[in-house]
C-alpha cells in the first residue's frame, strides 16, 4: 500500500511539473524576465536588510588614560554603584546588560555591550580588538588631574580620532569629563579648548611624517585653520559625568542614541 502511495505521488508531481512548464511556455519572454527580475530584486533587498541588522553594533567602548575613572563608570552603568571600581583595571571589563537606570524596562530594550579598556600605555593595543565593532567610543578624562595629563590624553585621543576603524565608519566619540563633582575639577569647555590646542600642535608635527605613519590613515582638521573637534570626520561630543556619585545621564543619553532600544 505504501508503494502505491509513493507511486501516485510521483505521478501527481510529474503532472504538476508538466503543467508548470506549459504555463511558463505560454508567458511572453518580456513578462517572464520582468517577473524573474522582480523576484531577484526582492530577494537581494531582503538579504541586504538582514545583513544590516546583523552588523548593527551594540558595543560601547570606554577608554582614556589610566585613573580617569572608566571602571567607576562601567559599574555605574551596570549596577548603579561604583563599589567595584576602586582598583585600576589591568584587563578589559566587559559585559552585555540593560543599563541599570532602565532595569524597569528589562525585556523591552536591547542590551548594551560595554567594554572598559585599560588605560595603561602597555595595554592600549587591546583597544584595536574592540574598535571595529564599536557603535560609539567614550573617551574619559579626569577633570581634576587634567592639566598634568593634557599632553598624553591629547596624544591618545589623536590616535583614536585618526584610526581607520573609527573614521571609515564615522564612529561617534563622546569626550566625557569625569569627576566633575570635585571642587577642583576643570570645566568641560576648558578641557575641550585645551585638548583642541594640543591636538593642533600634534597634527602639525605629525603631518610632516605622515607618509611614514602606517598605523593611521587619516589626518585631522582643515589645513591652515586651528583644529576644532567640529572638523573631525566623525561626530565628537563633549559631556560631563561623575562616576563616584552616579551622575551619568549624559553618558547614558549618548549610549542610547547609538545603541537603539
Coordinates of C-alpha atoms in Angstrom, one line a residue:
X1 CA 0.0 0.0 0.0
X2 CA 2.8 2.4 0.8
X3 CA 4.5 1.7 -2.5
X4 CA 1.2 2.5 -4.3
X5 CA 1.0 5.9 -2.5
X6 CA 4.6 6.8 -3.4
X7 CA 3.9 5.9 -7.0
X8 CA 0.8 8.0 -7.0
X9 CA 2.7 10.9 -5.5
X10 CA 5.4 10.7 -8.2
X11 CA 2.7 10.7 -10.9
X12 CA 1.0 13.7 -9.4
X13 CA 4.3 15.6 -9.0
X14 CA 5.2 14.9 -12.6
X15 CA 1.8 16.2 -13.7
X16 CA 2.3 19.4 -11.7
X17 CA 5.7 19.9 -13.3
X18 CA 4.3 19.4 -16.8
X19 CA 1.5 21.9 -16.1
X20 CA 4.0 24.5 -14.7
X21 CA 6.3 24.1 -17.7
X22 CA 3.4 24.5 -20.1
X23 CA 2.2 27.6 -18.2
X24 CA 5.7 29.2 -18.4
X25 CA 6.0 28.4 -22.1
X26 CA 2.8 30.5 -22.7
X27 CA 4.2 33.5 -20.8
X28 CA 5.7 36.1 -23.2
X29 CA 9.5 36.3 -22.6
X30 CA 9.3 40.0 -21.6
X31 CA 6.8 39.3 -18.8
X32 CA 8.8 36.3 -17.7
X33 CA 12.1 38.2 -17.5
X34 CA 10.3 41.0 -15.6
X35 CA 8.8 38.6 -13.1
X36 CA 12.2 37.0 -12.5
X37 CA 13.8 40.4 -12.1
X38 CA 11.3 41.4 -9.5
X39 CA 11.8 38.2 -7.5
X40 CA 15.6 38.5 -7.6
X41 CA 15.4 42.2 -6.6
X42 CA 13.2 41.4 -3.7
X43 CA 15.5 38.6 -2.5
X44 CA 18.5 40.8 -2.8
X45 CA 16.8 43.6 -0.8
X46 CA 15.8 41.2 1.9
X47 CA 19.3 39.9 2.1
X48 CA 20.7 43.4 2.5
X49 CA 18.2 44.2 5.2
X50 CA 19.1 41.0 7.1
X51 CA 22.8 41.7 6.8
X52 CA 22.4 45.2 8.0
X53 CA 20.5 44.1 11.1
X54 CA 23.2 41.5 11.8
X55 CA 26.0 44.1 11.6
X56 CA 24.3 46.8 13.7
X57 CA 26.6 47.0 16.7
X58 CA 25.6 47.4 20.3
X59 CA 29.2 47.8 21.6
X60 CA 30.2 50.9 23.5
X61 CA 34.0 51.3 24.2
X62 CA 35.1 53.1 27.4
X63 CA 38.7 54.3 27.1
X64 CA 41.1 57.0 28.3
X65 CA 44.1 57.4 30.5
X66 CA 44.7 55.2 33.5
X67 CA 43.0 56.6 36.6
X68 CA 40.4 58.6 34.7
X69 CA 37.5 56.7 36.3
X70 CA 36.4 54.4 33.5
X71 CA 35.8 51.4 35.8
X72 CA 33.7 53.5 38.1
X73 CA 31.5 54.4 35.1
X74 CA 31.3 50.8 33.9
X75 CA 29.9 49.7 37.2
X76 CA 27.6 52.6 37.5
X77 CA 26.1 51.7 34.1
X78 CA 25.7 48.1 35.1
X79 CA 25.0 48.1 38.8
X80 CA 24.1 51.7 39.6
X81 CA 27.0 51.7 42.1
X82 CA 30.8 52.3 41.9
X83 CA 31.6 49.9 44.7
X84 CA 33.8 47.6 42.5
X85 CA 35.6 50.4 40.6
X86 CA 38.3 51.3 43.2
X87 CA 41.1 49.3 41.6
X88 CA 42.9 50.3 38.3
X89 CA 41.9 47.7 35.7
X90 CA 44.7 45.7 34.0
X91 CA 42.2 43.6 31.9
X92 CA 39.2 44.8 30.0
X93 CA 35.9 44.8 31.9
X94 CA 33.3 43.5 29.5
X95 CA 29.6 42.8 29.7
X96 CA 26.3 42.9 27.9
X97 CA 23.4 44.3 30.0
X98 CA 20.5 46.6 30.2
X99 CA 21.5 49.9 31.7
X100 CA 20.8 50.0 35.5
X101 CA 18.7 53.1 35.0
X102 CA 16.5 51.1 32.6
X103 CA 16.0 48.0 34.7
X104 CA 12.3 48.6 34.9
X105 CA 12.2 48.2 31.1
X106 CA 14.1 44.9 31.0
X107 CA 12.9 42.7 28.2
X108 CA 11.8 45.7 26.1
X109 CA 15.2 47.2 25.4
X110 CA 18.3 46.0 23.6
X111 CA 21.2 45.1 25.9
X112 CA 24.4 47.2 25.6
X113 CA 27.8 45.6 25.2
X114 CA 30.1 47.8 27.3
X115 CA 33.9 47.3 27.2
X116 CA 36.1 49.1 29.6
X117 CA 39.6 49.1 28.0
X118 CA 42.5 49.6 30.4
X119 CA 44.3 53.0 30.0
X120 CA 47.8 51.9 30.7
X121 CA 50.0 52.5 27.7
X122 CA 51.2 48.9 27.5
X123 CA 47.6 47.7 27.4
X124 CA 46.2 50.1 24.8
X125 CA 46.7 47.8 21.8
X126 CA 43.7 45.9 23.2
X127 CA 41.6 48.8 22.0
X128 CA 42.1 47.7 18.4
X129 CA 40.3 44.5 19.2
X130 CA 37.1 46.3 20.0
X131 CA 37.1 49.4 17.8
X132 CA 36.0 47.6 14.6
X133 CA 32.7 46.6 16.4
X134 CA 32.1 49.9 18.2
X135 CA 28.8 51.8 17.9
X136 CA 30.4 54.5 19.9
X137 CA 33.6 55.4 21.8
X138 CA 33.6 57.2 25.2
X139 CA 37.0 58.9 25.9
X140 CA 37.1 59.5 29.6
X141 CA 39.1 62.5 31.0
X142 CA 40.0 63.1 34.7
X143 CA 38.7 66.7 35.2
X144 CA 40.7 67.1 38.4
X145 CA 44.1 66.0 37.2
X146 CA 43.6 67.2 33.6
X147 CA 46.4 69.7 33.2
X148 CA 49.3 67.4 34.1
X149 CA 47.7 64.8 31.8
X150 CA 46.7 67.1 29.0
X151 CA 49.5 66.1 26.6
X152 CA 49.3 62.3 27.0
X153 CA 45.4 62.5 26.8
X154 CA 45.7 64.5 23.6
X155 CA 48.1 62.0 22.1
X156 CA 45.8 59.1 22.9
X157 CA 42.7 60.9 21.7
X158 CA 44.6 61.9 18.5
X159 CA 45.4 58.2 17.8
X160 CA 41.7 57.2 18.2
X161 CA 40.4 60.0 16.0
X162 CA 42.7 59.1 13.2
X163 CA 42.2 55.4 13.2
X164 CA 40.7 54.0 10.0
X165 CA 38.3 51.8 12.0
X166 CA 36.8 55.0 13.6
X167 CA 37.0 57.3 10.6
X168 CA 35.6 55.0 7.9
X169 CA 32.5 54.0 9.9
X170 CA 32.2 57.6 11.4
X171 CA 32.0 56.2 14.9
X172 CA 30.8 58.9 17.3
X173 CA 33.1 59.8 20.1
X174 CA 32.0 61.2 23.5
X175 CA 34.6 63.2 25.3
X176 CA 33.5 62.6 28.8
X177 CA 34.9 64.9 31.5
X178 CA 34.7 62.7 34.7
X179 CA 34.9 63.6 38.4
X180 CA 33.0 67.0 37.9
X181 CA 31.7 66.6 41.5
X182 CA 35.1 67.7 42.8
X183 CA 35.6 71.4 43.6
X184 CA 38.9 71.5 41.8
X185 CA 37.5 69.9 38.6
X186 CA 38.0 71.9 35.4
X187 CA 35.0 72.7 33.2
X188 CA 34.2 70.7 30.1
X189 CA 34.6 73.9 28.0
X190 CA 38.1 74.5 29.3
X191 CA 39.1 70.8 28.8
X192 CA 37.7 70.9 25.2
X193 CA 39.7 74.0 24.3
X194 CA 42.9 72.7 25.8
X195 CA 42.6 69.4 24.0
X196 CA 42.0 71.1 20.7
X197 CA 45.1 73.3 21.2
X198 CA 47.3 70.2 22.0
X199 CA 45.9 68.2 19.1
X200 CA 46.5 71.2 16.8
X201 CA 50.2 71.0 17.8
X202 CA 50.2 67.2 17.3
X203 CA 48.8 67.3 13.9
X204 CA 51.3 69.9 12.8
X205 CA 54.2 67.8 13.9
X206 CA 52.8 64.5 12.7
X207 CA 51.8 65.7 9.3
X208 CA 55.5 66.0 8.4
X209 CA 56.0 62.3 9.0
X210 CA 52.5 61.1 7.9
X211 CA 53.9 59.3 4.8
X212 CA 55.8 57.0 7.2
X213 CA 52.8 56.5 9.5
X214 CA 51.3 53.1 8.7
X215 CA 49.1 52.9 11.8
X216 CA 46.9 55.8 10.9
X217 CA 45.4 56.5 7.5
X218 CA 43.7 59.9 8.2
X219 CA 44.7 63.4 9.2
X220 CA 42.7 65.8 11.3
X221 CA 41.3 69.2 10.7
X222 CA 41.4 71.8 7.9
X223 CA 44.8 72.9 6.6
X224 CA 45.6 76.4 7.6
X225 CA 43.0 76.6 10.3
X226 CA 43.3 75.9 14.1
X227 CA 42.0 72.5 14.9
X228 CA 38.5 72.0 16.3
X229 CA 36.6 68.8 17.1
X230 CA 33.9 70.0 14.7
X231 CA 36.3 69.4 11.8
X232 CA 36.6 65.7 12.6
X233 CA 35.3 63.1 10.1
X234 CA 33.0 61.7 12.8
X235 CA 30.9 63.4 15.4
X236 CA 32.7 64.4 18.7
X237 CA 30.6 65.4 21.6
X238 CA 31.7 66.9 25.0
X239 CA 29.9 66.0 28.2
X240 CA 30.3 65.8 32.0
X241 CA 29.9 62.9 34.5
X242 CA 30.7 61.8 38.0
X243 CA 31.3 58.1 38.2
X244 CA 31.6 58.3 42.0
X245 CA 28.2 60.0 42.6
X246 CA 26.4 58.3 39.7
X247 CA 25.7 61.4 37.7
X248 CA 26.0 59.7 34.3
X249 CA 22.8 60.9 32.5
X250 CA 24.8 62.4 29.6
X251 CA 26.7 59.2 29.2
X252 CA 23.5 57.2 29.2
X253 CA 22.0 59.5 26.6
X254 CA 25.0 59.0 24.3
X255 CA 24.7 55.3 24.6
X256 CA 21.0 55.1 23.8
X257 CA 21.5 57.5 20.8
X258 CA 23.9 55.0 19.3
X259 CA 22.5 51.7 20.6
X260 CA 18.9 51.8 19.7
X261 CA 16.4 50.0 22.0

